[in-house]
CSV table of C-alpha atoms in Angstrom, one decimal:
chain,number,residue,atom,x,y,z
A,1,MET,CA,40.0,164.6,76.9
A,2,ARG,CA,41.3,166.8,74.5
A,3,ILE,CA,44.7,167.9,75.3
A,4,ALA,CA,46.8,170.3,73.0
A,5,GLN,CA,50.6,171.2,74.5
A,6,VAL,CA,52.6,174.3,73.3
A,7,ALA,CA,56.1,173.7,72.7
A,8,PRO,CA,58.6,176.7,72.5
A,9,LEU,CA,60.1,176.7,69.2
A,10,TYR,CA,64.0,176.6,69.9
A,11,GLU,CA,64.6,173.0,70.5
A,12,ALA,CA,63.1,169.9,68.1
A,13,VAL,CA,59.9,168.0,70.7
A,14,PRO,CA,62.7,166.0,72.2
A,15,PRO,CA,66.0,168.2,71.4
A,16,ARG,CA,67.8,166.0,69.0
A,17,LEU,CA,70.9,166.9,71.2
A,18,TYR,CA,70.9,169.5,74.4
A,19,GLY,CA,67.4,170.7,76.0
A,20,GLY,CA,65.1,170.2,78.5
A,21,THR,CA,61.8,173.0,78.7
A,22,GLU,CA,61.1,170.6,74.5
A,23,ARG,CA,62.4,166.9,76.1
A,24,ILE,CA,59.6,167.5,78.7
A,25,VAL,CA,57.3,168.6,76.5
A,26,ALA,CA,57.7,165.0,74.2
A,27,HIS,CA,57.8,162.7,77.2
A,28,LEU,CA,54.6,164.0,78.4
A,29,THR,CA,53.3,164.6,75.2
A,30,ASP,CA,53.1,160.5,74.4
A,31,ALA,CA,53.0,159.7,77.4
A,32,LEU,CA,49.0,160.9,77.4
A,33,HIS,CA,48.5,159.4,73.9
A,34,ASP,CA,49.5,156.0,76.0
A,35,LEU,CA,47.4,156.6,78.6
A,36,GLY,CA,44.9,156.9,76.1
A,37,HIS,CA,43.7,160.6,75.5
A,38,ASP,CA,44.3,162.9,71.5
A,39,VAL,CA,46.7,165.2,71.9
A,40,THR,CA,47.8,167.5,69.3
A,41,LEU,CA,51.1,169.1,69.6
A,42,PHE,CA,52.7,172.5,68.5
A,43,ALA,CA,55.7,172.6,67.4
A,44,SER,CA,57.8,172.7,65.3
A,45,ALA,CA,58.3,170.3,62.1
A,46,ASP,CA,61.0,167.9,63.7
A,47,ALA,CA,58.6,167.2,66.6
A,48,ARG,CA,59.3,163.0,66.9
A,49,THR,CA,55.6,162.7,68.8
A,50,ARG,CA,53.1,159.7,69.2
A,51,SER,CA,50.1,162.0,69.1
A,52,ARG,CA,49.3,164.1,66.6
A,53,ILE,CA,51.6,167.3,65.9
A,54,VAL,CA,50.8,170.8,64.5
A,55,ALA,CA,54.1,172.0,62.8
A,56,VAL,CA,54.2,176.2,63.0
A,57,ARG,CA,58.1,175.9,61.7
A,58,ASP,CA,59.6,174.1,59.5
A,59,GLN,CA,62.9,172.9,62.1
A,60,ALA,CA,63.5,174.3,65.8
A,61,ILE,CA,64.9,177.5,66.0
A,62,ARG,CA,68.5,177.4,67.1
A,63,LEU,CA,70.5,174.5,65.2
A,64,ASP,CA,68.5,176.4,61.4
A,65,PRO,CA,71.0,177.1,59.7
A,66,ALA,CA,69.3,180.0,58.8
A,67,PRO,CA,71.8,183.6,59.8
A,68,LEU,CA,68.5,185.7,60.3
A,69,LYS,CA,65.9,184.6,62.1
A,70,SER,CA,62.5,186.1,64.6
A,71,ASP,CA,61.9,183.9,67.3
A,72,LEU,CA,59.3,186.2,68.7
A,73,ALA,CA,57.7,186.1,65.0
A,74,ALA,CA,57.6,182.2,65.5
A,75,HIS,CA,56.1,181.6,68.4
A,76,LEU,CA,53.7,184.3,67.5
A,77,SER,CA,52.4,182.9,65.1
A,78,MET,CA,51.7,179.4,66.7
A,79,MET,CA,50.1,181.8,69.2
A,80,HIS,CA,47.5,182.3,66.5
A,81,GLU,CA,47.2,178.4,65.3
A,82,VAL,CA,46.5,177.3,68.7
A,83,ARG,CA,44.2,180.5,69.2
A,84,ARG,CA,42.4,180.1,65.9
A,85,ARG,CA,42.0,176.1,67.7
A,86,ALA,CA,41.0,176.7,70.5
A,87,HIS,CA,38.0,175.5,70.6
A,88,GLU,CA,39.0,171.6,69.3
A,89,PHE,CA,40.5,170.8,73.0
A,90,ASP,CA,39.4,170.8,77.0
A,91,VAL,CA,42.5,172.2,77.9
A,92,ILE,CA,45.2,173.5,76.5
A,93,HIS,CA,48.8,173.3,77.7
A,94,PHE,CA,51.5,176.1,77.3
A,95,HIS,CA,54.9,176.1,78.1
A,96,VAL,CA,56.4,179.2,76.0
A,97,ASP,CA,56.6,180.8,80.4
A,98,LEU,CA,53.7,184.0,79.6
A,99,LEU,CA,54.1,184.6,76.1
A,100,HIS,CA,50.5,183.7,74.8
A,101,PHE,CA,49.3,185.5,78.4
A,102,PRO,CA,47.2,188.8,76.3
A,103,PHE,CA,45.7,186.3,73.8
A,104,PHE,CA,43.6,183.6,75.9
A,105,GLU,CA,42.6,186.0,79.1
A,106,ASP,CA,39.0,185.2,77.2
A,107,ILE,CA,39.7,180.7,77.6
A,108,ALA,CA,42.5,181.3,80.6
A,109,ARG,CA,40.6,179.0,82.2
A,110,ARG,CA,40.6,176.1,80.3
A,111,THR,CA,44.8,176.8,80.1
A,112,VAL,CA,47.9,175.4,82.3
A,113,THR,CA,50.9,177.5,82.4
A,114,THR,CA,54.0,175.1,83.5
A,115,LEU,CA,56.5,177.8,84.3
A,116,HIS,CA,59.9,176.8,83.1
A,117,GLY,CA,62.5,178.4,84.5
A,118,ARG,CA,63.5,180.5,86.6
A,119,LEU,CA,61.3,184.0,88.5
A,120,ASP,CA,63.2,186.4,90.1
A,121,LEU,CA,63.2,188.5,87.7
A,122,LYS,CA,62.7,192.3,88.2
A,123,ASP,CA,59.4,192.7,85.2
A,124,LEU,CA,57.9,189.6,86.2
A,125,PRO,CA,55.9,190.2,89.1
A,126,GLU,CA,53.9,193.0,87.3
A,127,ALA,CA,52.8,191.6,85.2
A,128,TYR,CA,52.0,187.8,86.5
A,129,ARG,CA,49.2,190.6,88.9
A,130,ARG,CA,48.5,192.2,84.9
A,131,TRP,CA,47.2,188.6,84.3
A,132,GLU,CA,46.6,186.8,87.2
A,133,GLN,CA,43.7,184.9,86.1
A,134,TYR,CA,45.8,181.8,84.5
A,135,PRO,CA,46.2,178.3,86.5
A,136,LEU,CA,50.2,178.1,87.2
A,137,VAL,CA,51.8,174.7,87.7
A,138,SER,CA,55.5,175.3,89.1
A,139,ILE,CA,58.2,172.8,88.5
A,140,SER,CA,59.8,172.7,92.1
A,141,ASP,CA,57.9,174.8,95.0
A,142,HIS,CA,61.1,176.9,95.4
A,143,GLN,CA,60.5,177.5,92.1
A,144,ARG,CA,58.1,179.9,93.2
A,145,LYS,CA,59.4,181.4,96.0
A,146,PRO,CA,59.9,185.0,94.4
A,147,LEU,CA,56.3,185.1,92.9
A,148,PRO,CA,54.2,183.6,95.4
A,149,LEU,CA,51.1,185.8,94.6
A,150,GLY,CA,51.6,183.5,90.9
A,151,ASN,CA,47.8,181.7,91.2
A,152,TRP,CA,50.2,178.5,91.6
A,153,ILE,CA,47.8,175.7,91.3
A,154,SER,CA,50.3,172.8,91.8
A,155,THR,CA,53.4,171.9,92.2
A,156,ILE,CA,54.5,169.3,89.5
A,157,HIS,CA,57.9,167.5,89.6
A,158,HIS,CA,59.6,166.8,86.4
A,159,GLY,CA,59.6,163.1,84.4
A,160,VAL,CA,61.1,161.3,81.6
A,161,ALA,CA,60.0,157.4,79.6
A,162,GLU,CA,61.1,154.9,81.1
A,163,HIS,CA,62.5,153.0,78.7
A,164,LEU,CA,65.1,155.8,77.6
A,165,TYR,CA,67.5,154.8,80.9
A,166,ARG,CA,68.9,151.3,82.3
A,167,VAL,CA,71.1,150.9,85.1
A,168,PRO,CA,73.8,149.0,83.9
A,169,ALA,CA,74.6,145.6,84.4
A,170,ASN,CA,77.6,146.0,85.1
A,171,PRO,CA,78.8,150.3,85.5
A,172,GLN,CA,82.2,150.7,84.2
A,173,GLY,CA,83.1,153.3,86.5
A,174,GLY,CA,86.1,155.2,87.6
A,175,TYR,CA,84.6,158.6,86.8
A,176,LEU,CA,82.4,161.5,87.2
A,177,ALA,CA,79.6,163.1,84.8
A,178,PHE,CA,78.8,166.6,84.1
A,179,LEU,CA,76.7,166.9,81.6
A,180,GLY,CA,74.2,169.5,80.1
A,181,ARG,CA,75.1,173.5,79.6
A,182,ILE,CA,78.6,175.7,80.1
A,183,SER,CA,78.3,178.4,82.1
A,184,PRO,CA,79.4,180.6,85.1
A,185,GLU,CA,76.0,179.7,87.3
A,186,LYS,CA,76.1,175.6,85.9
A,187,ARG,CA,80.1,175.7,87.5
A,188,PRO,CA,81.9,172.9,85.6
A,189,ASP,CA,84.6,174.8,87.3
A,190,ARG,CA,83.1,173.5,90.7
A,191,ALA,CA,82.5,170.5,89.2
A,192,ILE,CA,86.8,170.0,87.9
A,193,ALA,CA,88.1,171.7,90.5
A,194,ILE,CA,86.0,168.3,93.3
A,195,ALA,CA,87.3,166.3,90.5
A,196,LYS,CA,90.7,166.8,91.1
A,197,ARG,CA,90.3,166.8,95.1
A,198,ALA,CA,89.4,163.8,94.7
A,199,GLY,CA,91.1,162.1,92.6
A,200,MET,CA,89.5,160.4,89.7
A,201,ARG,CA,88.2,161.4,86.2
A,202,LEU,CA,86.0,164.0,85.6
A,203,LYS,CA,84.0,163.4,81.4
A,204,ILE,CA,82.4,166.5,80.4
A,205,ALA,CA,79.1,166.1,77.8
A,206,ALA,CA,77.8,169.7,77.5
A,207,LYS,CA,77.4,172.7,74.6
A,208,VAL,CA,78.3,175.6,74.7
A,209,ASP,CA,76.2,178.6,74.0
A,210,ALA,CA,77.9,182.5,72.3
A,211,VAL,CA,77.0,184.0,75.2
A,212,ASP,CA,79.4,181.8,77.0
A,213,ARG,CA,81.6,181.5,74.5
A,214,ASP,CA,83.7,183.8,76.6
A,215,TYR,CA,83.4,181.8,80.3
A,216,PHE,CA,84.6,179.1,78.6
A,217,VAL,CA,87.5,180.7,76.7
A,218,LYS,CA,88.7,182.3,80.7
A,219,VAL,CA,87.3,179.9,82.8
A,220,VAL,CA,87.0,176.4,81.9
A,221,GLU,CA,89.7,175.7,78.5
A,222,PRO,CA,92.3,176.5,80.9
A,223,LEU,CA,91.2,173.9,83.2
A,224,LEU,CA,90.2,171.1,80.2
A,225,SER,CA,94.6,170.8,80.3
A,226,ASP,CA,94.1,168.4,83.3
A,227,PRO,CA,94.9,164.2,82.4
A,228,LEU,CA,92.1,164.0,84.7
A,229,ILE,CA,89.5,166.3,82.4
A,230,GLU,CA,88.3,165.5,79.2
A,231,PHE,CA,86.0,167.0,77.9
A,232,VAL,CA,83.2,165.2,75.2
A,233,GLY,CA,80.8,168.1,73.7
A,234,GLU,CA,77.6,167.7,73.6
A,235,ILE,CA,75.8,164.7,73.5
A,236,GLY,CA,71.6,163.6,73.0
A,237,ASP,CA,69.8,160.7,74.2
A,238,ALA,CA,71.5,158.4,72.7
A,239,GLU,CA,74.9,158.6,74.3
A,240,LYS,CA,72.7,159.7,78.2
A,241,PRO,CA,72.6,155.8,79.2
A,242,GLU,CA,75.4,155.3,78.7
A,243,PHE,CA,77.2,158.5,79.9
A,244,LEU,CA,75.4,158.2,83.5
A,245,GLY,CA,75.2,154.7,83.2
A,246,ASN,CA,79.2,154.1,83.7
A,247,ALA,CA,79.5,157.4,86.3
A,248,ALA,CA,80.5,156.6,89.5
A,249,ALA,CA,77.9,160.0,90.1
A,250,LEU,CA,77.6,163.0,88.6
A,251,LEU,CA,78.3,166.3,89.5
A,252,PHE,CA,76.0,169.1,89.8
A,253,PRO,CA,77.5,171.7,91.7
A,254,ILE,CA,74.8,174.7,90.7
A,255,ASP,CA,75.4,178.0,91.5
A,256,TRP,CA,72.5,178.9,91.0
A,257,PRO,CA,67.9,178.9,91.3
A,258,GLU,CA,67.8,176.0,90.0
A,259,PRO,CA,64.0,175.4,89.1
A,260,PHE,CA,64.2,171.5,88.7
A,261,GLY,CA,67.7,169.7,87.1
A,262,LEU,CA,66.9,167.0,84.7
A,263,VAL,CA,69.5,165.6,84.1
A,264,MET,CA,69.8,164.8,87.9
A,265,ILE,CA,66.5,162.4,87.1
A,266,GLU,CA,68.0,161.4,84.2
A,267,ALA,CA,70.9,160.5,85.9
A,268,ILE,CA,68.6,158.8,88.6
A,269,ALA,CA,66.6,157.0,85.6
A,270,CYS,CA,70.4,155.4,85.8
A,271,GLY,CA,70.9,154.2,88.6
A,272,THR,CA,73.3,157.4,89.3
A,273,PRO,CA,73.8,158.2,92.3
A,274,VAL,CA,74.0,162.6,92.2
A,275,ILE,CA,76.3,165.2,94.5
A,276,ALA,CA,74.1,167.8,94.3
A,277,TRP,CA,74.4,172.6,96.0
A,278,ARG,CA,72.1,172.4,98.8
A,279,CYS,CA,70.4,174.7,96.6
A,280,GLY,CA,67.7,175.8,94.1
A,281,SER,CA,65.3,172.6,93.4
A,282,VAL,CA,68.6,169.7,94.5
A,283,PRO,CA,67.1,168.9,97.8
A,284,GLU,CA,63.2,168.5,96.2
A,285,ILE,CA,65.3,166.0,94.1
A,286,VAL,CA,67.8,164.6,96.3
A,287,GLU,CA,67.3,161.5,98.9
A,288,ASP,CA,70.1,162.4,101.0
A,289,GLY,CA,72.2,159.0,101.4
A,290,VAL,CA,69.7,157.8,99.7
A,291,THR,CA,70.5,158.6,95.2
A,292,GLY,CA,72.4,160.8,95.7
A,293,PHE,CA,74.1,163.2,98.3
A,294,ILE,CA,72.9,167.1,99.1
A,295,VAL,CA,76.8,169.3,99.9
A,296,ALA,CA,77.4,173.0,100.5
A,297,SER,CA,81.7,172.5,99.6
A,298,GLU,CA,83.5,171.7,97.5
A,299,GLU,CA,85.3,169.7,100.9
A,300,GLU,CA,82.0,167.6,101.3
A,301,ALA,CA,81.4,167.1,97.8
A,302,ALA,CA,85.2,165.0,96.9
A,303,LEU,CA,84.2,162.7,100.2
A,304,ALA,CA,81.0,162.6,99.4
A,305,VAL,CA,82.0,161.0,95.7
A,306,THR,CA,84.4,158.8,98.5
A,307,ARG,CA,80.7,157.1,100.3
A,308,ALA,CA,78.8,157.6,96.5
A,309,ALA,CA,79.1,153.3,96.0
A,310,ALA,CA,77.8,152.5,99.0
A,311,LEU,CA,75.2,153.8,97.3
A,312,ASP,CA,72.6,151.0,96.4
A,313,ARG,CA,71.9,151.2,92.5
A,314,GLY,CA,68.7,150.0,92.7
A,315,ALA,CA,67.1,151.6,95.6
A,316,ILE,CA,68.1,154.9,93.2
A,317,ARG,CA,65.8,153.7,89.8
A,318,ASP,CA,64.0,152.7,92.5
A,319,ALA,CA,63.0,156.1,93.4
A,320,PHE,CA,62.6,156.7,90.3
A,321,ASP,CA,60.6,155.2,89.0
A,322,GLN,CA,58.4,155.7,92.1
A,323,ARG,CA,58.5,159.6,91.5
A,324,PHE,CA,59.9,160.5,88.1
A,325,THR,CA,58.6,158.8,85.3
A,326,ALA,CA,56.9,160.7,82.7
A,327,THR,CA,54.0,157.8,83.4
A,328,VAL,CA,53.9,159.2,87.4
A,329,MET,CA,54.1,163.6,85.5
A,330,ALA,CA,52.1,162.6,82.5
A,331,SER,CA,49.1,161.2,86.1
A,332,ARG,CA,49.2,163.9,88.7
A,333,TYR,CA,48.5,166.9,85.0
A,334,LEU,CA,45.9,164.3,84.4
A,335,ASP,CA,44.5,165.2,88.2
A,336,LEU,CA,45.1,168.8,87.2
A,337,TYR,CA,42.9,169.4,83.5
A,338,HIS,CA,40.6,167.1,85.6
A,339,ARG,CA,40.5,169.2,87.9
A,340,LEU,CA,40.4,172.3,85.9
A,341,ASP,CA,37.7,171.2,82.9
A,342,SER,CA,34.6,170.2,86.3
A,343,ALA,CA,35.9,173.8,88.0
A,344,ALA,CA,35.1,175.2,84.8
A,345,ALA,CA,32.0,173.8,84.6
A,346,ILE,CA,30.9,175.1,87.2
A,347,ASP,CA,32.2,178.0,86.8
A,348,VAL,CA,34.4,177.9,90.4
A,349,PRO,CA,38.7,178.5,90.7
A,350,VAL,CA,40.4,176.3,91.1
A,351,ALA,CA,41.9,174.7,94.7
A,352,ALA,CA,45.9,173.7,94.9
């Protein structure tokens, strides 16, 4: 098939450091290419892929040193280029929320829109009611709940390239890991409390966005003086396998309706147990007692820390290979693309 992947422009594809959506687009694009398909990626020029790249900006927005930037202008320019070349593709797969809706109404049925963010926002229902013709994919079943009226045609969980992660032969252990972003909803303060309750070291590898700087300074930074707590800072793909693979467990103590939680499957790929709050997508990703433990309190989490060592790291990796590889994800999307293509040919709606 001739497939277009349209990525957000905020991070490189894949991101140099933190970033979820663009990382998934990178893994999906390469997996589709490896399965023998003709894939074109619309992204910033610093993208790295085995497929064809259409560069619509000189570099990704977040790490661009220019002091004044317009993310809206950049994305609108990309929409123009995708629209200009739409006839070249059998399916156009968008990962930019609903930004493209006004521009592709006449060919909406040749598109797939994967929604990567939270959907419990006030203005979204009216927009999705207005543009109901677009086939939508959720990244977890839980993500859909605030938007039941959406034209959902599938839930496809994320996957990552299997070769990037490994199970260490002799994990060093001795510490808990927190990986991602410092923000109130990610609850690094709760991770610190769990580590202290369990009496284990905690390494925090996370970025601090400008919007979360005040939270970091007032809430998190004062907690870093404890000798059990180490703030590593933001890390990229090269550092993740060692950071996650040597951890006794990953702490994922979120306090928001997480649509997916990519770091959970990155840990599972390393054979590392995940201790996660019963919130958002967590029950769909973590197999309680197999790939980790699902908890609802700091006391339960601390107890889970002591139980994590008994889990079989090989079995955890096996669960990843069965459910969360980029190839598994790409195969599910290919089935969906073919359904769309067949439905468009006979002019019938796509069934979920």
